[in-house]
Amino acid sequence: MPLNVMDAHFRSFAHLVLPYLVAQNIGVLGMKTFGDGVILKSNAPIKPIEFLHYSMNLPTSVVITGIENQQNLDQAFEAAKTFKPMDKAAVAELLSRSRPYALDGKYELFKTSSTFDGTAKNAKWLGDDVSGVQDLAPTME
């Protein structure tokens, strides 16, 4: 699920879903740390390694980060080497820096658009309607 410093302020998986999963002992795959690079375009005063550290600080089983080049790989290794659990004050400070950029979900396209919705772009993946659906469904024009 998307877990990043922007998520904490808008339709938050970290606040709305993560506690339930942890309580049920369900493994959590944290992803979208950079929102496919879109979050980095926000110009929020947050370093990429801080984005990674925030996600790593959440109760996840793993944090997935995209590795498109050697620089991304080196950054991921550096984040792992330098990570220390953040206290509440450090988390609050980091979230205060992201808040002005995050309130409307502008940089979380996976929440606010169909940009990353493969099914929306490939309706055939849903398959044919089961019998009776056409009789029940409203007419879409």
Short mmCIF file of the C-alpha atoms (twelve columns), coordinates in Angstrom:
data_MODEL
# 
_entry.id   MODEL 
# 
loop_
_atom_site.group_PDB 
_atom_site.id 
_atom_site.type_symbol 
_atom_site.label_atom_id 
_atom_site.label_alt_id 
_atom_site.label_comp_id 
_atom_site.label_asym_id 
_atom_site.label_seq_id 
_atom_site.Cartn_x 
_atom_site.Cartn_y 
_atom_site.Cartn_z 
_atom_site.pdbx_PDB_model_num 
ATOM 1   C CA . MET A 1   0.000   0.000   0.000   1 
ATOM 2   C CA . PRO A 2   1.167   3.566   -0.519  1 
ATOM 3   C CA . LEU A 3   2.959   4.740   2.600   1 
ATOM 4   C CA . ASN A 4   4.813   8.017   2.400   1 
ATOM 5   C CA . VAL A 5   5.021   11.452  4.019   1 
ATOM 6   C CA . MET A 6   2.262   12.792  1.775   1 
ATOM 7   C CA . ASP A 7   -0.095  9.900   2.580   1 
ATOM 8   C CA . ALA A 8   -0.262  10.936  6.222   1 
ATOM 9   C CA . HIS A 9   -2.311  14.029  5.274   1 
ATOM 10  C CA . PHE A 10  -4.725  12.826  2.576   1 
ATOM 11  C CA . ARG A 11  -6.895  9.681   2.466   1 
ATOM 12  C CA . SER A 12  -4.240  8.108   4.625   1 
ATOM 13  C CA . PHE A 13  -3.494  4.412   4.371   1 
ATOM 14  C CA . ALA A 14  -1.131  4.848   7.334   1 
ATOM 15  C CA . HIS A 15  -3.953  6.138   9.529   1 
ATOM 16  C CA . LEU A 16  -6.952  4.254   8.116   1 
ATOM 17  C CA . VAL A 17  -5.632  0.843   7.056   1 
ATOM 18  C CA . LEU A 18  -2.211  0.182   8.568   1 
ATOM 19  C CA . PRO A 19  -3.367  -0.030  12.230  1 
ATOM 20  C CA . TYR A 20  -5.947  -2.664  11.294  1 
ATOM 21  C CA . LEU A 21  -3.383  -4.757  9.419   1 
ATOM 22  C CA . VAL A 22  -0.911  -4.570  12.283  1 
ATOM 23  C CA . ALA A 23  -3.614  -5.561  14.799  1 
ATOM 24  C CA . GLN A 24  -4.483  -8.574  12.629  1 
ATOM 25  C CA . ASN A 25  -0.791  -9.555  12.194  1 
ATOM 26  C CA . ILE A 26  -1.052  -9.077  8.443   1 
ATOM 27  C CA . GLY A 27  2.193   -8.355  6.623   1 
ATOM 28  C CA . VAL A 28  2.422   -4.892  5.114   1 
ATOM 29  C CA . LEU A 29  4.233   -4.026  1.903   1 
ATOM 30  C CA . GLY A 30  4.934   -0.298  1.957   1 
ATOM 31  C CA . MET A 31  5.324   1.256   -1.455  1 
ATOM 32  C CA . LYS A 32  5.000   4.541   -3.341  1 
ATOM 33  C CA . THR A 33  7.613   6.170   -1.109  1 
ATOM 34  C CA . PHE A 34  8.203   8.624   -3.946  1 
ATOM 35  C CA . GLY A 35  4.866   8.128   -5.726  1 
ATOM 36  C CA . ASP A 36  6.614   7.031   -8.916  1 
ATOM 37  C CA . GLY A 37  8.735   10.179  -8.686  1 
ATOM 38  C CA . VAL A 38  5.751   12.531  -8.607  1 
ATOM 39  C CA . ILE A 39  6.123   13.284  -4.885  1 
ATOM 40  C CA . LEU A 40  9.679   14.461  -5.483  1 
ATOM 41  C CA . LYS A 41  8.266   17.056  -7.911  1 
ATOM 42  C CA . SER A 42  6.385   18.691  -5.029  1 
ATOM 43  C CA . ASN A 43  9.503   20.600  -4.006  1 
ATOM 44  C CA . ALA A 44  8.646   19.887  -0.383  1 
ATOM 45  C CA . PRO A 45  11.691  20.657  1.782   1 
ATOM 46  C CA . ILE A 46  12.369  16.969  2.379   1 
ATOM 47  C CA . LYS A 47  15.397  15.008  1.213   1 
ATOM 48  C CA . PRO A 48  14.773  11.730  -0.648  1 
ATOM 49  C CA . ILE A 49  16.475  9.775   2.126   1 
ATOM 50  C CA . GLU A 50  14.041  11.334  4.612   1 
ATOM 51  C CA . PHE A 51  11.139  10.050  2.513   1 
ATOM 52  C CA . LEU A 52  12.660  6.578   2.757   1 
ATOM 53  C CA . HIS A 53  13.356  6.854   6.481   1 
ATOM 54  C CA . TYR A 54  9.762   7.921   7.146   1 
ATOM 55  C CA . SER A 55  8.375   4.898   5.311   1 
ATOM 56  C CA . MET A 56  10.881  2.620   7.035   1 
ATOM 57  C CA . ASN A 57  9.731   3.984   10.388  1 
ATOM 58  C CA . LEU A 58  6.184   2.716   9.846   1 
ATOM 59  C CA . PRO A 59  5.226   -0.794  11.014  1 
ATOM 60  C CA . THR A 60  5.732   -2.472  7.661   1 
ATOM 61  C CA . SER A 61  7.145   -5.840  6.745   1 
ATOM 62  C CA . VAL A 62  9.093   -4.267  3.891   1 
ATOM 63  C CA . VAL A 63  9.432   -0.913  2.140   1 
ATOM 64  C CA . ILE A 64  9.592   -1.197  -1.623  1 
ATOM 65  C CA . THR A 65  11.410  1.516   -3.510  1 
ATOM 66  C CA . GLY A 66  11.894  1.719   -7.243  1 
ATOM 67  C CA . ILE A 67  15.420  1.083   -8.477  1 
ATOM 68  C CA . GLU A 68  15.851  2.480   -11.965 1 
ATOM 69  C CA . ASN A 69  19.555  3.216   -11.819 1 
ATOM 70  C CA . GLN A 70  22.692  2.903   -9.707  1 
ATOM 71  C CA . GLN A 71  21.958  6.189   -7.915  1 
ATOM 72  C CA . ASN A 72  18.574  4.819   -6.726  1 
ATOM 73  C CA . LEU A 73  20.254  1.631   -5.527  1 
ATOM 74  C CA . ASP A 74  22.979  3.549   -3.683  1 
ATOM 75  C CA . GLN A 75  20.323  5.754   -2.072  1 
ATOM 76  C CA . ALA A 76  18.372  2.704   -0.893  1 
ATOM 77  C CA . PHE A 77  21.516  1.172   0.623   1 
ATOM 78  C CA . GLU A 78  22.345  4.485   2.310   1 
ATOM 79  C CA . ALA A 79  18.833  4.714   3.743   1 
ATOM 80  C CA . ALA A 80  19.131  1.202   5.156   1 
ATOM 81  C CA . LYS A 81  22.564  1.889   6.623   1 
ATOM 82  C CA . THR A 82  21.611  5.199   8.238   1 
ATOM 83  C CA . PHE A 83  18.075  4.392   9.399   1 
ATOM 84  C CA . LYS A 84  17.307  4.852   13.076  1 
ATOM 85  C CA . PRO A 85  13.771  4.623   14.469  1 
ATOM 86  C CA . MET A 86  12.232  8.072   14.630  1 
ATOM 87  C CA . ASP A 87  10.601  9.336   17.808  1 
ATOM 88  C CA . LYS A 88  7.207   11.085  17.737  1 
ATOM 89  C CA . ALA A 89  8.805   14.538  17.660  1 
ATOM 90  C CA . ALA A 90  10.944  13.690  14.625  1 
ATOM 91  C CA . VAL A 91  7.945   12.224  12.790  1 
ATOM 92  C CA . ALA A 92  5.828   15.276  13.632  1 
ATOM 93  C CA . GLU A 93  8.543   17.629  12.389  1 
ATOM 94  C CA . LEU A 94  8.894   15.764  9.104   1 
ATOM 95  C CA . LEU A 95  5.128   15.645  8.624   1 
ATOM 96  C CA . SER A 96  4.892   19.376  9.309   1 
ATOM 97  C CA . ARG A 97  7.234   19.963  6.363   1 
ATOM 98  C CA . SER A 98  5.122   17.789  4.050   1 
ATOM 99  C CA . ARG A 99  1.703   19.019  5.189   1 
ATOM 100 C CA . PRO A 100 1.367   22.124  2.968   1 
ATOM 101 C CA . TYR A 101 2.175   20.037  -0.103  1 
ATOM 102 C CA . ALA A 102 -0.022  17.082  0.776   1 
ATOM 103 C CA . LEU A 103 -3.440  18.297  1.883   1 
ATOM 104 C CA . ASP A 104 -5.208  17.933  -1.468  1 
ATOM 105 C CA . GLY A 105 -3.461  14.790  -2.722  1 
ATOM 106 C CA . LYS A 106 -2.014  16.650  -5.705  1 
ATOM 107 C CA . TYR A 107 1.196   14.615  -5.638  1 
ATOM 108 C CA . GLU A 108 -0.447  11.254  -4.938  1 
ATOM 109 C CA . LEU A 109 -1.792  10.518  -8.400  1 
ATOM 110 C CA . PHE A 110 -2.468  6.897   -7.437  1 
ATOM 111 C CA . LYS A 111 -5.167  8.263   -5.085  1 
ATOM 112 C CA . THR A 112 -6.523  11.145  -7.143  1 
ATOM 113 C CA . SER A 113 -6.423  9.962   -10.758 1 
ATOM 114 C CA . SER A 114 -6.610  6.857   -12.891 1 
ATOM 115 C CA . THR A 115 -2.995  7.388   -14.022 1 
ATOM 116 C CA . PHE A 116 -1.826  4.239   -12.249 1 
ATOM 117 C CA . ASP A 117 -5.103  2.306   -12.498 1 
ATOM 118 C CA . GLY A 118 -4.341  -0.505  -14.917 1 
ATOM 119 C CA . THR A 119 -7.875  -1.899  -14.731 1 
ATOM 120 C CA . ALA A 120 -9.397  1.475   -15.647 1 
ATOM 121 C CA . LYS A 121 -7.227  1.469   -18.751 1 
ATOM 122 C CA . ASN A 122 -7.859  -2.220  -19.519 1 
ATOM 123 C CA . ALA A 123 -11.519 -2.936  -18.792 1 
ATOM 124 C CA . LYS A 124 -11.201 -6.277  -20.592 1 
ATOM 125 C CA . TRP A 125 -9.238  -7.524  -17.569 1 
ATOM 126 C CA . LEU A 126 -12.556 -7.656  -15.715 1 
ATOM 127 C CA . GLY A 127 -13.857 -10.255 -18.142 1 
ATOM 128 C CA . ASP A 128 -17.392 -10.678 -19.381 1 
ATOM 129 C CA . ASP A 129 -20.363 -9.803  -17.201 1 
ATOM 130 C CA . VAL A 130 -21.935 -12.686 -15.347 1 
ATOM 131 C CA . SER A 131 -25.461 -13.550 -16.435 1 
ATOM 132 C CA . GLY A 132 -28.050 -11.132 -15.157 1 
ATOM 133 C CA . VAL A 133 -25.716 -8.150  -14.762 1 
ATOM 134 C CA . GLN A 134 -27.067 -6.389  -17.840 1 
ATOM 135 C CA . ASP A 135 -30.617 -6.750  -16.512 1 
ATOM 136 C CA . LEU A 136 -29.646 -5.238  -13.151 1 
ATOM 137 C CA . ALA A 137 -27.141 -2.586  -14.178 1 
ATOM 138 C CA . PRO A 138 -28.282 0.970   -14.928 1 
ATOM 139 C CA . THR A 139 -27.910 2.166   -18.475 1 
ATOM 140 C CA . MET A 140 -24.719 4.190   -18.846 1 
ATOM 141 C CA . GLU A 141 -24.740 6.894   -21.492 1 
# 
